[in-house]
Amino acid sequence: MNTIPIPAALIARLRNARRVAVLTGAGISAESGVPTFREAQTGLWARYNPEDLATPDAFQRDPKLVWEWYTWRRERVRQAQPNAGHHALVEMERHIAEFWLITQNVDGLHRRAGSHQLLELHGNLFRAKCFSEDRPVESWMDGDEIPPRCPRCGGLLRPDVVWFGEMLPTDALHAAQHAAATAEVFFSIGTSALVYPAAELPLTALAAGATVVEINPQPTPLSARVTYSLNGPAGAVLPALVAQTWAAA
Ligand code: OAD
């Protein structure tokens, strides 16, 4: 894995960095077998576009369909394991004094890998909240009724994730914006960099003078603007970067 060349100037910058922020998207979990958002779905869900299921309108139209899609996604994620990219970010956190891992992913794989300084911008698949009251519930039973009901008010439960058209959790968003504005090095990994406000974070870091690094096998709207574009899968590039930066340090 050390055969992937990492620019020497980036390695030097990282070795001296005290503040690093990382933004991840669905691409970092692709090598764990979790489908990304903008690739076509397969099997049961092939006829649906994720962007048409992840909205409050879709839930109001057909709550059973949307809940079942999330149940299917939870099952896929339960069977998946964090990959070498997730693990490399756990290692990176150990070397950096102020480290923030900002994720758009709802799969919980960063936490399962062992990352601590984590900001989940789009919620988490394994939590639910009441659609009417917008309050999280401690637990729920998957029974005959789909979706299950809120134990407090009897309203429908929905996954505690951010849907299109909804606000991001304010505390996490503000912390992410602060991390982006103050990072010396900012990574954008496995994200199409299309969905705002997350897509704004690398631009904030660039405007503040950070070294911005993109890791993605495909170009994105961000690619032309970053300091370094490392083309390749995160599960190969990140372990190489971490090994080459800190192995002999
Ligand atoms: P996308 O599906 O839009 O983009 C995934 C990105 O990962 C693409 O740019 C791929 O080229 C890249 N990719 C694929 N395999 C990769 C690998 N092995 N290593 C690195 N990169 C790889 O997913 P997101 O950018 O995460 O929001 O999407 C952003 C948000 O839009 C999601 O959080 C979700 C979605 O709709 C909400 O649900 C609110």
mmCIF file of C-alpha atoms and ligand atoms in Angstrom:
data_model
loop_
_atom_site.group_PDB
_atom_site.id
_atom_site.type_symbol
_atom_site.label_atom_id
_atom_site.label_comp_id
_atom_site.label_asym_id
_atom_site.label_seq_id
_atom_site.Cartn_x
_atom_site.Cartn_y
_atom_site.Cartn_z
ATOM 1 C CA MET A 1 0.000 0.000 0.000
ATOM 2 C CA ASN A 2 2.971 2.288 0.394
ATOM 3 C CA THR A 3 3.393 2.272 -3.364
ATOM 4 C CA ILE A 4 0.807 5.050 -3.757
ATOM 5 C CA PRO A 5 2.943 8.195 -3.963
ATOM 6 C CA ILE A 6 1.971 10.990 -1.596
ATOM 7 C CA PRO A 7 3.478 14.442 -2.356
ATOM 8 C CA ALA A 8 6.449 15.127 -0.061
ATOM 9 C CA ALA A 9 5.265 18.679 0.645
ATOM 10 C CA LEU A 10 1.914 17.332 1.885
ATOM 11 C CA ILE A 11 3.676 14.845 4.171
ATOM 12 C CA ALA A 12 5.823 17.647 5.625
ATOM 13 C CA ARG A 13 2.771 19.890 6.104
ATOM 14 C CA LEU A 14 0.873 17.134 7.909
ATOM 15 C CA ARG A 15 3.786 16.246 10.203
ATOM 16 C CA ASN A 16 3.815 19.837 11.451
ATOM 17 C CA ALA A 17 0.072 20.367 11.546
ATOM 18 C CA ARG A 18 -1.688 20.898 14.878
ATOM 19 C CA ARG A 19 -5.191 21.398 13.474
ATOM 20 C CA VAL A 20 -6.646 19.060 10.847
ATOM 21 C CA ALA A 21 -10.267 18.658 9.741
ATOM 22 C CA VAL A 22 -11.631 15.895 7.544
ATOM 23 C CA LEU A 23 -14.965 15.815 5.691
ATOM 24 C CA THR A 24 -16.160 12.405 4.550
ATOM 25 C CA GLY A 25 -19.019 11.266 2.336
ATOM 26 C CA ALA A 26 -20.517 8.005 1.156
ATOM 27 C CA GLY A 27 -17.392 7.121 -0.873
ATOM 28 C CA ILE A 28 -15.386 6.268 2.237
ATOM 29 C CA SER A 29 -17.852 3.486 3.042
ATOM 30 C CA ALA A 30 -18.042 2.199 -0.557
ATOM 31 C CA GLU A 31 -15.233 -0.293 0.074
ATOM 32 C CA SER A 32 -17.224 -1.623 3.064
ATOM 33 C CA GLY A 33 -20.022 -2.502 0.619
ATOM 34 C CA VAL A 34 -22.339 0.386 1.553
ATOM 35 C CA PRO A 35 -23.785 1.926 -1.629
ATOM 36 C CA THR A 36 -23.097 5.614 -2.263
ATOM 37 C CA PHE A 37 -25.994 8.011 -2.894
ATOM 38 C CA ARG A 38 -25.439 8.918 -6.472
ATOM 39 C CA GLU A 39 -24.737 5.481 -7.932
ATOM 40 C CA ALA A 40 -27.759 3.514 -9.158
ATOM 41 C CA GLN A 41 -29.389 1.321 -6.516
ATOM 42 C CA THR A 42 -29.591 -2.401 -7.095
ATOM 43 C CA GLY A 43 -32.024 -5.207 -6.217
ATOM 44 C CA LEU A 44 -35.250 -4.320 -4.441
ATOM 45 C CA TRP A 45 -34.607 -0.602 -4.563
ATOM 46 C CA ALA A 46 -33.400 -0.336 -8.160
ATOM 47 C CA ARG A 47 -36.467 1.610 -9.273
ATOM 48 C CA TYR A 48 -36.048 4.295 -6.637
ATOM 49 C CA ASN A 49 -33.753 7.283 -6.569
ATOM 50 C CA PRO A 50 -32.393 7.915 -3.036
ATOM 51 C CA GLU A 51 -33.047 11.620 -3.483
ATOM 52 C CA ASP A 52 -36.760 10.829 -3.926
ATOM 53 C CA LEU A 53 -36.912 8.767 -0.720
ATOM 54 C CA ALA A 54 -34.897 11.027 1.601
ATOM 55 C CA THR A 55 -37.428 13.856 1.957
ATOM 56 C CA PRO A 56 -40.216 14.797 4.403
ATOM 57 C CA ASP A 57 -42.655 14.797 1.444
ATOM 58 C CA ALA A 58 -41.753 11.220 0.540
ATOM 59 C CA PHE A 59 -42.368 10.174 4.149
ATOM 60 C CA GLN A 60 -45.724 11.926 4.267
ATOM 61 C CA ARG A 61 -46.738 10.326 0.965
ATOM 62 C CA ASP A 62 -45.620 6.821 1.858
ATOM 63 C CA PRO A 63 -44.151 6.421 5.378
ATOM 64 C CA LYS A 64 -44.009 2.619 5.081
ATOM 65 C CA LEU A 65 -41.908 2.748 1.912
ATOM 66 C CA VAL A 66 -39.437 5.235 3.394
ATOM 67 C CA TRP A 67 -39.165 3.389 6.746
ATOM 68 C CA GLU A 68 -38.566 0.086 4.904
ATOM 69 C CA TRP A 69 -35.824 1.676 2.800
ATOM 70 C CA TYR A 70 -34.058 2.772 5.973
ATOM 71 C CA THR A 71 -34.568 -0.677 7.549
ATOM 72 C CA TRP A 72 -32.883 -2.179 4.471
ATOM 73 C CA ARG A 73 -30.027 0.306 4.733
ATOM 74 C CA ARG A 74 -29.595 -0.426 8.477
ATOM 75 C CA GLU A 75 -29.358 -4.132 7.672
ATOM 76 C CA ARG A 76 -26.718 -3.544 4.999
ATOM 77 C CA VAL A 77 -24.667 -1.411 7.357
ATOM 78 C CA ARG A 78 -24.981 -3.957 10.195
ATOM 79 C CA GLN A 79 -23.401 -6.543 7.900
ATOM 80 C CA ALA A 80 -20.618 -4.156 6.827
ATOM 81 C CA GLN A 81 -17.290 -3.585 8.575
ATOM 82 C CA PRO A 82 -15.207 -0.403 8.692
ATOM 83 C CA ASN A 83 -12.504 -0.541 5.999
ATOM 84 C CA ALA A 84 -8.863 0.521 5.795
ATOM 85 C CA GLY A 85 -9.896 4.136 5.055
ATOM 86 C CA HIS A 86 -11.943 4.414 8.284
ATOM 87 C CA HIS A 87 -9.068 2.842 10.245
ATOM 88 C CA ALA A 88 -6.483 5.203 8.747
ATOM 89 C CA LEU A 89 -8.535 8.174 10.000
ATOM 90 C CA VAL A 90 -8.510 6.694 13.524
ATOM 91 C CA GLU A 91 -4.718 6.566 13.241
ATOM 92 C CA MET A 92 -4.553 10.143 11.908
ATOM 93 C CA GLU A 93 -6.552 11.365 14.935
ATOM 94 C CA ARG A 94 -3.840 9.944 17.230
ATOM 95 C CA HIS A 95 -1.163 12.121 15.623
ATOM 96 C CA ILE A 96 -2.966 15.468 15.481
ATOM 97 C CA ALA A 97 -3.491 17.730 18.503
ATOM 98 C CA GLU A 98 -6.824 19.187 17.298
ATOM 99 C CA PHE A 99 -8.557 16.816 14.959
ATOM 100 C CA TRP A 100 -12.124 16.894 13.695
ATOM 101 C CA LEU A 101 -13.803 14.247 11.582
ATOM 102 C CA ILE A 102 -16.914 15.719 9.982
ATOM 103 C CA THR A 103 -19.073 13.155 8.247
ATOM 104 C CA GLN A 104 -22.129 13.325 6.024
ATOM 105 C CA ASN A 105 -22.557 9.586 6.497
ATOM 106 C CA VAL A 106 -25.322 8.138 8.648
ATOM 107 C CA ASP A 107 -23.826 4.634 8.785
ATOM 108 C CA GLY A 108 -21.904 4.936 12.076
ATOM 109 C CA LEU A 109 -18.824 3.222 10.572
ATOM 110 C CA HIS A 110 -16.393 5.932 11.727
ATOM 111 C CA ARG A 111 -17.491 5.423 15.325
ATOM 112 C CA ARG A 112 -17.327 1.646 14.980
ATOM 113 C CA ALA A 113 -13.772 2.004 13.625
ATOM 114 C CA GLY A 114 -12.838 3.987 16.772
ATOM 115 C CA SER A 115 -12.897 7.671 15.735
ATOM 116 C CA HIS A 116 -13.709 9.964 18.672
ATOM 117 C CA GLN A 117 -13.666 13.572 17.484
ATOM 118 C CA LEU A 118 -16.665 13.024 15.258
ATOM 119 C CA LEU A 119 -19.331 15.414 13.988
ATOM 120 C CA GLU A 120 -22.271 13.678 12.314
ATOM 121 C CA LEU A 121 -23.835 16.343 10.097
ATOM 122 C CA HIS A 122 -26.654 14.250 8.639
ATOM 123 C CA GLY A 123 -27.706 12.224 11.710
ATOM 124 C CA ASN A 124 -27.505 8.490 12.228
ATOM 125 C CA LEU A 125 -29.386 5.530 10.768
ATOM 126 C CA PHE A 126 -29.563 3.767 14.122
ATOM 127 C CA ARG A 127 -31.566 6.479 15.860
ATOM 128 C CA ALA A 128 -35.212 7.381 15.356
ATOM 129 C CA LYS A 129 -37.334 10.375 16.230
ATOM 130 C CA CYS A 130 -41.001 11.267 16.276
ATOM 131 C CA PHE A 131 -42.180 12.791 12.986
ATOM 132 C CA SER A 132 -44.795 14.979 14.739
ATOM 133 C CA GLU A 133 -42.816 16.112 17.792
ATOM 134 C CA ASP A 134 -39.337 16.052 16.200
ATOM 135 C CA ARG A 135 -37.932 14.528 19.430
ATOM 136 C CA PRO A 136 -35.578 11.528 19.523
ATOM 137 C CA VAL A 137 -36.842 8.285 21.085
ATOM 138 C CA GLU A 138 -34.619 6.054 23.220
ATOM 139 C CA SER A 139 -35.624 2.842 21.499
ATOM 140 C CA TRP A 140 -38.358 1.384 19.361
ATOM 141 C CA MET A 141 -39.797 -2.016 18.480
ATOM 142 C CA ASP A 142 -39.922 -3.201 14.892
ATOM 143 C CA GLY A 143 -43.326 -4.876 15.040
ATOM 144 C CA ASP A 144 -46.352 -5.270 12.816
ATOM 145 C CA GLU A 145 -46.896 -1.587 12.384
ATOM 146 C CA ILE A 146 -44.555 0.095 9.900
ATOM 147 C CA PRO A 147 -43.303 2.637 10.779
ATOM 148 C CA PRO A 148 -43.512 2.012 14.524
ATOM 149 C CA ARG A 149 -45.304 4.559 16.729
ATOM 150 C CA CYS A 150 -43.820 7.110 19.115
ATOM 151 C CA PRO A 151 -44.147 5.767 22.692
ATOM 152 C CA ARG A 152 -45.006 9.289 23.941
ATOM 153 C CA CYS A 153 -47.565 10.669 21.509
ATOM 154 C CA GLY A 154 -48.449 7.765 19.209
ATOM 155 C CA GLY A 155 -47.178 9.659 16.131
ATOM 156 C CA LEU A 156 -45.154 7.957 13.432
ATOM 157 C CA LEU A 157 -41.450 7.381 13.990
ATOM 158 C CA ARG A 158 -38.946 8.389 11.323
ATOM 159 C CA PRO A 159 -35.188 7.861 11.119
ATOM 160 C CA ASP A 160 -33.155 10.561 12.900
ATOM 161 C CA VAL A 161 -31.367 11.635 9.736
ATOM 162 C CA VAL A 162 -31.356 14.916 7.847
ATOM 163 C CA TRP A 163 -33.531 14.854 4.748
ATOM 164 C CA PHE A 164 -33.384 17.136 1.720
ATOM 165 C CA GLY A 165 -34.906 20.470 2.608
ATOM 166 C CA GLU A 166 -34.230 20.069 6.348
ATOM 167 C CA MET A 167 -31.843 21.955 8.628
ATOM 168 C CA LEU A 168 -28.636 20.342 9.819
ATOM 169 C CA PRO A 169 -28.128 19.975 13.596
ATOM 170 C CA THR A 170 -26.978 23.458 14.602
ATOM 171 C CA ASP A 171 -24.264 22.510 17.110
ATOM 172 C CA ALA A 172 -22.603 20.011 14.789
ATOM 173 C CA LEU A 173 -22.769 22.416 11.843
ATOM 174 C CA HIS A 174 -21.252 25.300 13.820
ATOM 175 C CA ALA A 175 -18.475 23.067 15.161
ATOM 176 C CA ALA A 176 -17.766 21.853 11.605
ATOM 177 C CA GLN A 177 -17.673 25.420 10.265
ATOM 178 C CA HIS A 178 -15.239 26.410 13.027
ATOM 179 C CA ALA A 179 -13.058 23.351 12.319
ATOM 180 C CA ALA A 180 -12.986 24.213 8.592
ATOM 181 C CA ALA A 181 -12.163 27.869 9.230
ATOM 182 C CA THR A 182 -9.258 27.080 11.577
ATOM 183 C CA ALA A 183 -7.744 23.892 10.090
ATOM 184 C CA GLU A 184 -4.227 24.005 8.674
ATOM 185 C CA VAL A 185 -5.000 20.963 6.544
ATOM 186 C CA PHE A 186 -8.506 20.032 5.379
ATOM 187 C CA PHE A 187 -9.412 16.749 3.657
ATOM 188 C CA SER A 188 -12.492 16.148 1.486
ATOM 189 C CA ILE A 189 -12.822 12.378 1.108
ATOM 190 C CA GLY A 190 -15.353 10.291 -0.817
ATOM 191 C CA THR A 191 -17.892 13.037 -1.333
ATOM 192 C CA SER A 192 -19.334 14.358 -4.565
ATOM 193 C CA ALA A 193 -19.110 17.836 -2.961
ATOM 194 C CA LEU A 194 -22.581 18.695 -4.264
ATOM 195 C CA VAL A 195 -24.763 18.876 -1.169
ATOM 196 C CA TYR A 196 -24.716 22.100 0.833
ATOM 197 C CA PRO A 197 -23.965 23.205 3.489
ATOM 198 C CA ALA A 198 -21.378 20.367 3.821
ATOM 199 C CA ALA A 199 -19.956 21.215 0.376
ATOM 200 C CA GLU A 200 -19.213 24.722 1.647
ATOM 201 C CA LEU A 201 -16.723 23.441 4.261
ATOM 202 C CA PRO A 202 -13.743 22.815 1.930
ATOM 203 C CA LEU A 203 -14.369 26.250 0.377
ATOM 204 C CA THR A 204 -14.289 27.819 3.854
ATOM 205 C CA ALA A 205 -10.970 26.054 4.516
ATOM 206 C CA LEU A 206 -9.552 27.214 1.158
ATOM 207 C CA ALA A 207 -10.606 30.811 1.815
ATOM 208 C CA ALA A 208 -8.897 30.652 5.226
ATOM 209 C CA GLY A 209 -5.633 29.544 3.593
ATOM 210 C CA ALA A 210 -5.661 25.856 4.527
ATOM 211 C CA THR A 211 -3.986 23.155 2.470
ATOM 212 C CA VAL A 212 -6.997 21.317 1.018
ATOM 213 C CA VAL A 213 -6.685 17.711 -0.091
ATOM 214 C CA GLU A 214 -9.292 15.734 -1.998
ATOM 215 C CA ILE A 215 -9.286 11.923 -2.069
ATOM 216 C CA ASN A 216 -11.672 10.489 -4.658
ATOM 217 C CA PRO A 217 -11.310 8.172 -7.676
ATOM 218 C CA GLN A 218 -13.517 10.567 -9.701
ATOM 219 C CA PRO A 219 -13.257 14.315 -10.270
ATOM 220 C CA THR A 220 -15.772 16.545 -8.468
ATOM 221 C CA PRO A 221 -16.653 20.256 -8.692
ATOM 222 C CA LEU A 222 -14.030 20.782 -5.951
ATOM 223 C CA SER A 223 -11.142 19.037 -7.743
ATOM 224 C CA ALA A 224 -9.899 22.028 -9.726
ATOM 225 C CA ARG A 225 -9.694 24.213 -6.609
ATOM 226 C CA VAL A 226 -7.896 21.978 -4.110
ATOM 227 C CA THR A 227 -4.192 22.061 -3.245
ATOM 228 C CA TYR A 228 -3.779 18.307 -3.805
ATOM 229 C CA SER A 229 -6.116 15.949 -5.607
ATOM 230 C CA LEU A 230 -5.275 12.315 -4.769
ATOM 231 C CA ASN A 231 -7.094 10.138 -7.286
ATOM 232 C CA GLY A 232 -7.921 6.752 -5.917
ATOM 233 C CA PRO A 233 -10.069 4.836 -3.467
ATOM 234 C CA ALA A 234 -9.907 6.065 0.129
ATOM 235 C CA GLY A 235 -9.207 2.531 1.371
ATOM 236 C CA ALA A 236 -5.878 2.561 -0.503
ATOM 237 C CA VAL A 237 -4.878 6.251 -0.490
ATOM 238 C CA LEU A 238 -5.510 6.980 3.215
ATOM 239 C CA PRO A 239 -3.459 4.083 4.648
ATOM 240 C CA ALA A 240 -0.604 5.034 2.280
ATOM 241 C CA LEU A 241 -0.809 8.671 3.357
ATOM 242 C CA VAL A 242 -0.847 7.830 7.071
ATOM 243 C CA ALA A 243 1.981 5.292 6.735
ATOM 244 C CA GLN A 244 4.186 7.604 4.704
ATOM 245 C CA THR A 245 3.542 10.571 7.003
ATOM 246 C CA TRP A 246 3.983 8.977 10.399
ATOM 247 C CA ALA A 247 5.699 5.600 10.047
ATOM 248 C CA ALA A 248 9.194 7.011 10.432
ATOM 249 C CA ALA A 249 8.226 10.187 12.282
HETATM 250 P P1 OAD B 1 -22.336 10.714 -3.239
HETATM 251 O O1 OAD B 1 -22.964 9.412 -3.563
HETATM 252 O O2 OAD B 1 -22.922 11.940 -3.819
HETATM 253 O O3 OAD B 1 -20.808 10.709 -3.686
HETATM 254 C C1 OAD B 1 -19.941 9.655 -3.368
HETATM 255 C C2 OAD B 1 -18.554 10.061 -3.832
HETATM 256 O O4 OAD B 1 -17.659 9.039 -3.406
HETATM 257 C C3 OAD B 1 -18.391 10.189 -5.348
HETATM 258 O O5 OAD B 1 -17.705 11.403 -5.639
HETATM 259 C C4 OAD B 1 -17.541 8.979 -5.724
HETATM 260 O O6 OAD B 1 -16.662 9.252 -6.821
HETATM 261 C C5 OAD B 1 -16.747 8.796 -4.447
HETATM 262 N N1 OAD B 1 -16.218 7.425 -4.238
HETATM 263 C C6 OAD B 1 -16.733 6.242 -4.660
HETATM 264 N N2 OAD B 1 -15.972 5.216 -4.233
HETATM 265 C C7 OAD B 1 -14.962 5.784 -3.505
HETATM 266 C C8 OAD B 1 -13.845 5.259 -2.776
HETATM 267 N N3 OAD B 1 -13.622 3.938 -2.704
HETATM 268 N N4 OAD B 1 -13.027 6.118 -2.154
HETATM 269 C C9 OAD B 1 -13.235 7.471 -2.210
HETATM 270 N N5 OAD B 1 -14.260 8.012 -2.876
HETATM 271 C C10 OAD B 1 -15.119 7.190 -3.510
HETATM 272 O O7 OAD B 1 -22.267 10.794 -1.643
HETATM 273 P P2 OAD B 1 -22.070 12.060 -0.708
HETATM 274 O O8 OAD B 1 -21.146 13.048 -1.304
HETATM 275 O O9 OAD B 1 -21.758 11.538 0.647
HETATM 276 O O10 OAD B 1 -27.424 13.573 2.244
HETATM 277 O O11 OAD B 1 -23.516 12.660 -0.686
HETATM 278 C C11 OAD B 1 -23.752 13.773 0.126
HETATM 279 C C12 OAD B 1 -25.114 13.717 0.708
HETATM 280 O O12 OAD B 1 -26.089 13.620 -0.328
HETATM 281 C C13 OAD B 1 -25.408 12.522 1.575
HETATM 282 O O13 OAD B 1 -24.981 12.665 2.913
HETATM 283 C C14 OAD B 1 -26.880 12.460 1.528
HETATM 284 C C15 OAD B 1 -27.008 12.584 0.042
HETATM 285 O O14 OAD B 1 -28.178 12.766 -0.488
HETATM 286 C C16 OAD B 1 -28.616 13.485 2.823
HETATM 287 O O15 OAD B 1 -29.269 12.461 2.839
HETATM 288 C C17 OAD B 1 -29.041 14.749 3.481
#
